[in-house]
PDB file of C-alpha atoms and ligand atoms in Angstrom:
ATOM      1  CA  MET E   1     -15.729   8.998  -5.827  1.00 94.00           C
ATOM      2  CA  GLU E   2     -13.975  10.528  -3.568  1.00 97.00           C
ATOM      3  CA  TYR E   3     -11.405   8.938  -0.453  1.00 98.00           C
ATOM      4  CA  THR E   4      -9.391   9.454   2.163  1.00 98.00           C
ATOM      5  CA  VAL E   5      -5.714   7.754   2.190  1.00 98.00           C
ATOM      6  CA  MET E   6      -3.769   6.008   4.618  1.00 98.00           C
ATOM      7  CA  MET E   7       0.272   5.639   4.236  1.00 99.00           C
ATOM      8  CA  PRO E   8       2.238   3.606   6.308  1.00 98.00           C
ATOM      9  CA  ALA E   9       5.864   5.517   5.608  1.00 98.00           C
ATOM     10  CA  ALA E  10       6.958   3.904   9.165  1.00 98.00           C
ATOM     11  CA  GLY E  11       9.913   1.716   8.165  1.00 98.00           C
ATOM     12  CA  SER E  12      13.336   1.313   7.649  1.00 96.00           C
ATOM     13  CA  GLY E  13      14.093  -0.312   4.423  1.00 97.00           C
ATOM     14  CA  GLN E  14      15.929  -3.295   6.293  1.00 98.00           C
ATOM     15  CA  ARG E  15      16.101  -5.107   3.324  1.00 98.00           C
ATOM     16  CA  MET E  16      17.369  -2.499   0.791  1.00 98.00           C
ATOM     17  CA  GLY E  17      19.957  -1.734   2.879  1.00 97.00           C
ATOM     18  CA  ALA E  18      20.859   2.091   2.571  1.00 97.00           C
ATOM     19  CA  GLY E  19      21.292   1.679   5.905  1.00 97.00           C
ATOM     20  CA  TYR E  20      18.203   4.370   6.628  1.00 98.00           C
ATOM     21  CA  ASN E  21      14.518   4.425   5.439  1.00 98.00           C
ATOM     22  CA  LYS E  22      14.496   3.195   1.701  1.00 98.00           C
ATOM     23  CA  LEU E  23      11.772   5.908   0.678  1.00 98.00           C
ATOM     24  CA  PHE E  24      14.417   8.679   1.407  1.00 98.00           C
ATOM     25  CA  LEU E  25      15.972   7.495  -1.840  1.00 98.00           C
ATOM     26  CA  LYS E  26      15.649   8.944  -5.378  1.00 98.00           C
ATOM     27  CA  LEU E  27      14.232   8.189  -8.419  1.00 97.00           C
ATOM     28  CA  GLU E  28      15.103  10.654 -11.072  1.00 95.00           C
ATOM     29  CA  GLY E  29      15.928  12.721  -8.633  1.00 95.00           C
ATOM     30  CA  LYS E  30      13.444  12.682  -6.621  1.00 97.00           C
ATOM     31  CA  PRO E  31      11.965  10.694  -3.467  1.00 98.00           C
ATOM     32  CA  ILE E  32      10.298   7.591  -3.285  1.00 98.00           C
ATOM     33  CA  LEU E  33       7.729   8.682  -1.001  1.00 98.00           C
ATOM     34  CA  ALA E  34       7.307  12.166  -2.864  1.00 98.00           C
ATOM     35  CA  HIS E  35       6.448  10.196  -5.650  1.00 98.00           C
ATOM     36  CA  THR E  36       3.940   8.128  -4.180  1.00 98.00           C
ATOM     37  CA  LEU E  37       2.413  10.511  -2.504  1.00 98.00           C
ATOM     38  CA  GLY E  38       2.543  12.698  -6.035  1.00 98.00           C
ATOM     39  CA  VAL E  39      -0.644   9.980  -7.397  1.00 98.00           C
ATOM     40  CA  PHE E  40      -3.015  10.910  -4.479  1.00 98.00           C
ATOM     41  CA  GLU E  41      -1.591  14.749  -4.781  1.00 98.00           C
ATOM     42  CA  GLY E  42      -3.337  14.802  -8.475  1.00 98.00           C
ATOM     43  CA  ASP E  43      -6.227  13.134  -7.910  1.00 98.00           C
ATOM     44  CA  SER E  44      -9.012  15.125  -7.937  1.00 98.00           C
ATOM     45  CA  ALA E  45     -10.732  12.339  -6.003  1.00 98.00           C
ATOM     46  CA  CYS E  46      -8.285  12.380  -2.655  1.00 98.00           C
ATOM     47  CA  LYS E  47     -10.147  14.564  -0.216  1.00 98.00           C
ATOM     48  CA  GLY E  48      -6.573  13.264   1.840  1.00 98.00           C
ATOM     49  CA  ILE E  49      -3.055  11.535   2.640  1.00 98.00           C
ATOM     50  CA  ILE E  50      -2.889  10.173   6.549  1.00 98.00           C
ATOM     51  CA  LEU E  51       0.710   9.308   6.901  1.00 98.00           C
ATOM     52  CA  ALA E  52       2.520   7.228   9.209  1.00 98.00           C
ATOM     53  CA  VAL E  53       6.376   8.299   9.756  1.00 98.00           C
ATOM     54  CA  LYS E  54       9.339   7.510  12.435  1.00 98.00           C
ATOM     55  CA  PRO E  55       8.994  10.749  15.051  1.00 98.00           C
ATOM     56  CA  ASP E  56      12.255  11.551  14.575  1.00 98.00           C
ATOM     57  CA  GLU E  57      11.707  11.747  10.315  1.00 98.00           C
ATOM     58  CA  ARG E  58       8.716  14.197  11.236  1.00 98.00           C
ATOM     59  CA  SER E  59      10.237  17.350  10.341  1.00 98.00           C
ATOM     60  CA  VAL E  60      12.647  15.650   6.676  1.00 98.00           C
ATOM     61  CA  ILE E  61       9.116  14.881   5.446  1.00 98.00           C
ATOM     62  CA  GLU E  62       7.166  18.525   6.201  1.00 98.00           C
ATOM     63  CA  SER E  63       9.846  19.688   4.339  1.00 98.00           C
ATOM     64  CA  MET E  64       9.569  17.271   1.330  1.00 98.00           C
ATOM     65  CA  LEU E  65       6.337  18.491   1.753  1.00 98.00           C
ATOM     66  CA  GLU E  66       6.830  21.824   1.225  1.00 98.00           C
ATOM     67  CA  GLN E  67       9.369  21.062  -1.427  1.00 98.00           C
ATOM     68  CA  PHE E  68       7.743  18.883  -3.931  1.00 98.00           C
ATOM     69  CA  ALA E  69       4.211  21.250  -2.601  1.00 98.00           C
ATOM     70  CA  ILE E  70       2.237  18.340  -1.420  1.00 98.00           C
ATOM     71  CA  THR E  71      -0.748  19.731  -0.003  1.00 98.00           C
ATOM     72  CA  LYS E  72      -2.940  16.757   1.260  1.00 98.00           C
ATOM     73  CA  VAL E  73      -1.481  15.301   4.329  1.00 98.00           C
ATOM     74  CA  THR E  74      -4.304  16.239   6.677  1.00 98.00           C
ATOM     75  CA  ALA E  75      -2.495  14.442   9.773  1.00 98.00           C
ATOM     76  CA  MET E  76       1.504  12.946  10.387  1.00 98.00           C
ATOM     77  CA  VAL E  77       0.465  10.212  12.583  1.00 98.00           C
ATOM     78  CA  ASP E  78       3.674   8.516  14.678  1.00 98.00           C
ATOM     79  CA  GLY E  79       3.914   5.190  13.140  1.00 98.00           C
ATOM     80  CA  GLY E  80       4.663   1.552  15.492  1.00 97.00           C
ATOM     81  CA  GLY E  81       7.023  -1.429  15.735  1.00 97.00           C
ATOM     82  CA  GLU E  82       5.185  -3.303  12.803  1.00 98.00           C
ATOM     83  CA  ARG E  83       3.328  -2.352   9.744  1.00 98.00           C
ATOM     84  CA  GLN E  84      -0.099  -2.829  10.757  1.00 98.00           C
ATOM     85  CA  ASN E  85       0.852  -0.899  13.819  1.00 98.00           C
ATOM     86  CA  SER E  86       1.282   2.315  11.632  1.00 98.00           C
ATOM     87  CA  VAL E  87      -1.676   1.736   9.612  1.00 98.00           C
ATOM     88  CA  ALA E  88      -4.144   1.416  13.183  1.00 98.00           C
ATOM     89  CA  ALA E  89      -2.126   4.652  13.945  1.00 98.00           C
ATOM     90  CA  CYS E  90      -3.645   6.364  10.449  1.00 98.00           C
ATOM     91  CA  ILE E  91      -7.306   4.656  11.119  1.00 98.00           C
ATOM     92  CA  ARG E  92      -7.619   6.289  14.304  1.00 98.00           C
ATOM     93  CA  ALA E  93      -6.492   9.849  13.241  1.00 98.00           C
ATOM     94  CA  TYR E  94      -8.662   9.457  10.744  1.00 97.00           C
ATOM     95  CA  ASP E  95     -12.811  10.690  11.777  1.00 92.00           C
ATOM     96  CA  GLY E  96     -14.865  10.237   9.044  1.00 91.00           C
ATOM     97  CA  ASP E  97     -16.933   7.979   7.255  1.00 93.00           C
ATOM     98  CA  GLY E  98     -16.640   6.729   3.659  1.00 97.00           C
ATOM     99  CA  VAL E  99     -14.144   5.025   1.479  1.00 98.00           C
ATOM    100  CA  VAL E 100     -10.489   5.061   2.549  1.00 98.00           C
ATOM    101  CA  LEU E 101      -7.612   2.938   0.972  1.00 98.00           C
ATOM    102  CA  VAL E 102      -4.315   1.599   2.715  1.00 98.00           C
ATOM    103  CA  HIS E 103      -1.326   2.131   0.550  1.00 98.00           C
ATOM    104  CA  ASP E 104       1.894   1.820   0.913  1.00 98.00           C
ATOM    105  CA  ALA E 105       4.983   4.608   0.692  1.00 98.00           C
ATOM    106  CA  ALA E 106       6.579   1.928  -1.038  1.00 98.00           C
ATOM    107  CA  ARG E 107       5.008   1.978  -4.361  1.00 98.00           C
ATOM    108  CA  PRO E 108       5.044   4.972  -6.489  1.00 98.00           C
ATOM    109  CA  PHE E 109       3.265   3.761  -9.528  1.00 97.00           C
ATOM    110  CA  ILE E 110      -0.147   2.262  -8.476  1.00 97.00           C
ATOM    111  CA  ARG E 111      -2.410   3.983 -11.762  1.00 96.00           C
ATOM    112  CA  ARG E 112      -5.010   6.112 -10.537  1.00 96.00           C
ATOM    113  CA  ALA E 113      -7.210   3.785 -12.794  1.00 97.00           C
ATOM    114  CA  VAL E 114      -6.021   1.050 -10.496  1.00 98.00           C
ATOM    115  CA  ILE E 115      -6.760   3.636  -7.466  1.00 98.00           C
ATOM    116  CA  ASN E 116     -10.658   4.303  -8.940  1.00 98.00           C
ATOM    117  CA  GLU E 117     -12.058   1.135  -9.750  1.00 98.00           C
ATOM    118  CA  LEU E 118     -10.779  -0.370  -6.529  1.00 98.00           C
ATOM    119  CA  VAL E 119     -12.299   3.004  -4.168  1.00 98.00           C
ATOM    120  CA  LYS E 120     -15.878   2.180  -6.402  1.00 98.00           C
ATOM    121  CA  VAL E 121     -16.147  -1.841  -5.832  1.00 98.00           C
ATOM    122  CA  ALA E 122     -15.065  -0.694  -1.738  1.00 98.00           C
ATOM    123  CA  ALA E 123     -17.963   1.463  -1.591  1.00 98.00           C
ATOM    124  CA  GLU E 124     -20.085  -0.638  -2.806  1.00 98.00           C
ATOM    125  CA  HIS E 125     -19.172  -4.253  -1.954  1.00 98.00           C
ATOM    126  CA  GLY E 126     -17.098  -3.249   1.684  1.00 98.00           C
ATOM    127  CA  ALA E 127     -13.691  -3.983   0.717  1.00 98.00           C
ATOM    128  CA  ALA E 128     -11.158  -4.169  -2.187  1.00 98.00           C
ATOM    129  CA  ILE E 129      -7.826  -4.823  -3.182  1.00 98.00           C
ATOM    130  CA  ALA E 130      -5.082  -4.663  -5.113  1.00 98.00           C
ATOM    131  CA  GLY E 131      -4.103  -7.914  -7.523  1.00 98.00           C
ATOM    132  CA  VAL E 132      -2.218  -9.338 -10.366  1.00 98.00           C
ATOM    133  CA  ARG E 133      -2.173 -13.025 -11.592  1.00 97.00           C
ATOM    134  CA  ALA E 134       0.455 -15.166 -11.487  1.00 94.00           C
ATOM    135  CA  LYS E 135       2.632 -15.518 -14.299  1.00 93.00           C
ATOM    136  CA  ASP E 136       4.846 -19.016 -13.763  1.00 94.00           C
ATOM    137  CA  THR E 137       4.096 -22.131 -12.938  1.00 95.00           C
ATOM    138  CA  MET E 138       2.955 -21.738  -8.864  1.00 94.00           C
ATOM    139  CA  LYS E 139       4.308 -25.780  -6.449  1.00 96.00           C
ATOM    140  CA  PHE E 140       3.870 -26.367  -2.949  1.00 96.00           C
ATOM    141  CA  ALA E 141       6.663 -27.024  -1.673  1.00 97.00           C
ATOM    142  CA  SER E 142       7.921 -28.852   1.425  1.00 97.00           C
ATOM    143  CA  ALA E 143      11.552 -28.355   2.842  1.00 97.00           C
ATOM    144  CA  GLY E 144      12.246 -28.078  -0.873  1.00 97.00           C
ATOM    145  CA  VAL E 145      10.345 -30.733  -2.034  1.00 98.00           C
ATOM    146  CA  VAL E 146       7.461 -30.340  -4.614  1.00 98.00           C
ATOM    147  CA  GLU E 147       3.458 -31.400  -2.989  1.00 97.00           C
ATOM    148  CA  GLU E 148       1.817 -30.474  -5.015  1.00 96.00           C
ATOM    149  CA  THR E 149       1.420 -28.228  -8.203  1.00 96.00           C
ATOM    150  CA  VAL E 150      -1.591 -25.112  -7.940  1.00 94.00           C
ATOM    151  CA  ASP E 151      -3.877 -24.204 -10.314  1.00 93.00           C
ATOM    152  CA  ARG E 152      -2.691 -21.215 -11.020  1.00 92.00           C
ATOM    153  CA  ASP E 153      -6.276 -19.827 -12.011  1.00 91.00           C
ATOM    154  CA  MET E 154      -7.531 -19.048  -8.475  1.00 93.00           C
ATOM    155  CA  LEU E 155      -3.747 -17.608  -7.204  1.00 95.00           C
ATOM    156  CA  TRP E 156      -3.102 -13.814  -7.043  1.00 97.00           C
ATOM    157  CA  ILE E 157      -0.270 -11.793  -6.055  1.00 97.00           C
ATOM    158  CA  ILE E 158      -1.754  -9.193  -3.629  1.00 98.00           C
ATOM    159  CA  GLN E 159      -0.319  -5.415  -3.768  1.00 98.00           C
ATOM    160  CA  THR E 160      -1.707  -1.965  -2.047  1.00 98.00           C
ATOM    161  CA  PRO E 161      -3.750  -0.269  -2.490  1.00 98.00           C
ATOM    162  CA  GLN E 162      -6.342  -1.463  -0.545  1.00 98.00           C
ATOM    163  CA  ALA E 163      -9.805  -0.508   0.131  1.00 99.00           C
ATOM    164  CA  PHE E 164     -12.371  -0.300   2.331  1.00 98.00           C
ATOM    165  CA  ARG E 165     -15.482   1.297   3.588  1.00 98.00           C
ATOM    166  CA  TYR E 166     -13.937   2.800   7.034  1.00 98.00           C
ATOM    167  CA  ALA E 167     -16.202   1.489  10.314  1.00 97.00           C
ATOM    168  CA  LEU E 168     -15.379  -1.929   8.348  1.00 98.00           C
ATOM    169  CA  LEU E 169     -11.475  -1.424   8.583  1.00 98.00           C
ATOM    170  CA  GLN E 170     -12.392  -0.059  11.834  1.00 98.00           C
ATOM    171  CA  GLU E 171     -14.032  -3.315  13.072  1.00 98.00           C
ATOM    172  CA  ALA E 172     -11.772  -5.422  12.089  1.00 98.00           C
ATOM    173  CA  SER E 173      -7.929  -3.182  13.183  1.00 98.00           C
ATOM    174  CA  THR E 174      -9.296  -2.629  16.256  1.00 98.00           C
ATOM    175  CA  ARG E 175     -10.144  -6.237  16.498  1.00 98.00           C
ATOM    176  CA  ALA E 176      -6.808  -7.607  14.958  1.00 98.00           C
ATOM    177  CA  GLU E 177      -5.444  -5.471  18.486  1.00 97.00           C
ATOM    178  CA  VAL E 178      -7.789  -6.481  21.055  1.00 97.00           C
ATOM    179  CA  GLU E 179      -7.050 -10.268  19.945  1.00 98.00           C
ATOM    180  CA  GLY E 180      -3.801 -10.088  19.276  1.00 98.00           C
ATOM    181  CA  PHE E 181      -3.404 -11.079  15.449  1.00 98.00           C
ATOM    182  CA  LEU E 182      -0.919  -9.938  13.217  1.00 98.00           C
ATOM    183  CA  GLY E 183      -1.381  -9.903   9.396  1.00 98.00           C
ATOM    184  CA  THR E 184       0.343  -9.098   6.575  1.00 97.00           C
ATOM    185  CA  ASP E 185      -2.418  -7.135   5.034  1.00 98.00           C
ATOM    186  CA  GLU E 186      -5.656  -5.441   5.912  1.00 98.00           C
ATOM    187  CA  SER E 187      -7.354  -7.705   3.771  1.00 98.00           C
ATOM    188  CA  MET E 188      -6.304 -10.306   6.402  1.00 98.00           C
ATOM    189  CA  LEU E 189      -7.833  -8.521   9.286  1.00 98.00           C
ATOM    190  CA  VAL E 190     -10.928  -7.862   7.313  1.00 98.00           C
ATOM    191  CA  GLU E 191     -11.354 -11.887   6.316  1.00 98.00           C
ATOM    192  CA  ARG E 192     -10.174 -12.859   9.352  1.00 98.00           C
ATOM    193  CA  LEU E 193     -13.881 -11.545  10.700  1.00 97.00           C
ATOM    194  CA  GLY E 194     -16.000 -13.431   7.548  1.00 97.00           C
ATOM    195  CA  TYR E 195     -15.904 -10.710   5.218  1.00 97.00           C
ATOM    196  CA  SER E 196     -15.631 -11.053   1.983  1.00 97.00           C
ATOM    197  CA  VAL E 197     -13.173  -8.908   0.249  1.00 98.00           C
ATOM    198  CA  ARG E 198     -12.763  -8.477  -4.198  1.00 98.00           C
ATOM    199  CA  ILE E 199      -9.728  -8.398  -5.828  1.00 98.00           C
ATOM    200  CA  VAL E 200      -9.153  -5.793  -8.183  1.00 98.00           C
ATOM    201  CA  GLU E 201      -6.712  -6.397 -11.555  1.00 98.00           C
ATOM    202  CA  SER E 202      -3.984  -4.394 -10.747  1.00 98.00           C
ATOM    203  CA  THR E 203      -0.836  -3.790 -12.892  1.00 97.00           C
ATOM    204  CA  TYR E 204       2.449  -5.530 -13.037  1.00 97.00           C
ATOM    205  CA  ASP E 205       4.613  -2.286 -12.507  1.00 95.00           C
ATOM    206  CA  ASN E 206       3.220  -1.789  -9.313  1.00 98.00           C
ATOM    207  CA  VAL E 207       5.898  -2.950  -7.096  1.00 97.00           C
ATOM    208  CA  LYS E 208       6.999  -2.379  -3.790  1.00 98.00           C
ATOM    209  CA  MET E 209      10.318  -0.977  -3.711  1.00 98.00           C
ATOM    210  CA  THR E 210      12.176  -4.025  -1.402  1.00 98.00           C
ATOM    211  CA  THR E 211      15.104  -4.597  -2.699  1.00 98.00           C
ATOM    212  CA  GLN E 212      17.789  -2.923  -4.899  1.00 97.00           C
ATOM    213  CA  GLU E 213      16.876  -4.943  -8.285  1.00 97.00           C
ATOM    214  CA  ASP E 214      13.219  -2.530  -7.676  1.00 98.00           C
ATOM    215  CA  LEU E 215      15.207   0.604  -7.882  1.00 98.00           C
ATOM    216  CA  VAL E 216      17.011  -0.002 -11.321  1.00 96.00           C
ATOM    217  CA  PHE E 217      13.097  -1.411 -12.020  1.00 96.00           C
ATOM    218  CA  GLY E 218      12.209   1.505 -11.046  1.00 97.00           C
ATOM    219  CA  GLU E 219      14.131   4.102 -13.417  1.00 96.00           C
ATOM    220  CA  ILE E 220      13.347   2.045 -16.406  1.00 96.00           C
ATOM    221  CA  LEU E 221       9.672   2.460 -15.333  1.00 95.00           C
ATOM    222  CA  LEU E 222       9.398   6.229 -14.940  1.00 94.00           C
ATOM    223  CA  LYS E 223      12.335   7.210 -18.063  1.00 93.00           C
ATOM    224  CA  SER E 224      10.344   4.896 -19.820  1.00 91.00           C
ATOM    225  CA  SER E 225       7.099   7.267 -19.973  1.00 73.00           C
ATOM    226  CA  ARG E 226       4.924   4.110 -19.182  1.00 62.00           C
ATOM    227  CA  ILE E 227       4.113   5.619 -16.008  1.00 60.00           C
TER     228      ILE E 227
HETATM  229  N1  CTP Y   1       5.568   0.703   7.602  1.00 73.74           N
HETATM  230  C1  CTP Y   1       5.449   1.350   8.774  1.00 73.74           C
HETATM  231  N2  CTP Y   1       5.261   1.261   9.554  1.00 73.74           N
HETATM  232  C2  CTP Y   1       6.623  -0.098   9.987  1.00 73.74           C
HETATM  233  C3  CTP Y   1       6.990  -0.539   8.870  1.00 73.74           C
HETATM  234  C4  CTP Y   1       6.461  -0.541   7.169  1.00 73.74           C
HETATM  235  O1  CTP Y   1       4.750   2.616   8.241  1.00 73.74           O
HETATM  236  N3  CTP Y   1       7.197  -0.114  11.238  1.00 73.74           N
HETATM  237  C5  CTP Y   1       5.815   0.775   6.059  1.00 73.74           C
HETATM  238  C6  CTP Y   1       6.630   1.148   5.203  1.00 73.74           C
HETATM  239  O2  CTP Y   1       7.190   2.524   5.270  1.00 73.74           O
HETATM  240  C7  CTP Y   1       6.645   1.099   3.421  1.00 73.74           C
HETATM  241  C8  CTP Y   1       5.314   0.402   3.931  1.00 73.74           C
HETATM  242  O3  CTP Y   1       5.167   0.019   5.030  1.00 73.74           O
HETATM  243  O4  CTP Y   1       5.937   1.788   2.710  1.00 73.74           O
HETATM  244  C9  CTP Y   1       5.675  -1.719   3.561  1.00 73.74           C
HETATM  245  O5  CTP Y   1       6.208  -2.111   4.103  1.00 73.74           O
HETATM  246  P1  CTP Y   1       7.999  -2.147   3.555  1.00 73.74           P
HETATM  247  O6  CTP Y   1       7.698  -2.382   1.881  1.00 73.74           O
HETATM  248  O7  CTP Y   1       8.139  -4.193   3.989  1.00 73.74           O
HETATM  249  O8  CTP Y   1       8.805  -1.664   4.124  1.00 73.74           O
HETATM  250  P2  CTP Y   1      10.129  -1.320   5.262  1.00 73.74           P
HETATM  251  O9  CTP Y   1       9.523  -1.835   6.513  1.00 73.74           O
HETATM  252  O10 CTP Y   1      10.870  -0.187   5.618  1.00 73.74           O
HETATM  253  O11 CTP Y   1      10.661  -2.314   5.101  1.00 73.74           O
HETATM  254  P3  CTP Y   1      11.681  -3.549   5.529  1.00 73.74           P
HETATM  255  O12 CTP Y   1      10.750  -4.743   6.235  1.00 73.74           O
HETATM  256  O13 CTP Y   1      12.914  -4.055   4.296  1.00 73.74           O
HETATM  257  O14 CTP Y   1      12.522  -3.202   6.492  1.00 73.74           O
HETATM  258 MG1   MG Y   2       8.720  -4.439   6.374  1.00 73.74          MG
END
């Protein structure tokens, strides 16, 4: 089933501490951004990718697309101050229908099987997000003191991709913008309108490259040929 990707890549990578956008950091000699784009480039169901970039990184990214033979980026839009603003810019630039997938450029290890399942579930039900079950015991705490142990069976750690019927995502994004609501993922924008969102079980290796130790893990994953 076909889909289009909205990919925010306009962050600054503060927590990585590289002093520049972490998406240019390399894993096995290839920039993180090129790894992530490559997953979708290689998926015949992906119709196109709308990429949100920082204006001053546009030309470097254009060269990267050429170097790594990425042909599916159909539009590059200017990102915004927050991740949600960058995704909103991608949404505004899309003029089709069907299912769209929002995926962080900083998650290069997403598996095609998970993508395809997300698209299928979103086409049928409207919204589907990737998640994994919490492995550790989870507790609520206030000021470092435990208040309650949470029922782990009900807890999911949420990732991207997040897949939506386009009309639903567009409505949720517009409403959030008009109402000044800032969420931490697109699902929150859809949830607040009362729509139900399904979780598709993903894999623990779909990590977001956020801090230095994630890079170590990323190199190990690539070497172990588990990806
Ligand atoms: N992103 C974006 N526009 C922003 C902020 C983030 O497009 N204003 C993108 C990032 O490039 C990344 C994804 O959203 O692909 C997830 O964000 P995150 O992992 O938080 O990346 P950064 O914001 O770059 O990192 P940090 O929060 O550590 O500064
Ligand atoms: Mg961030």
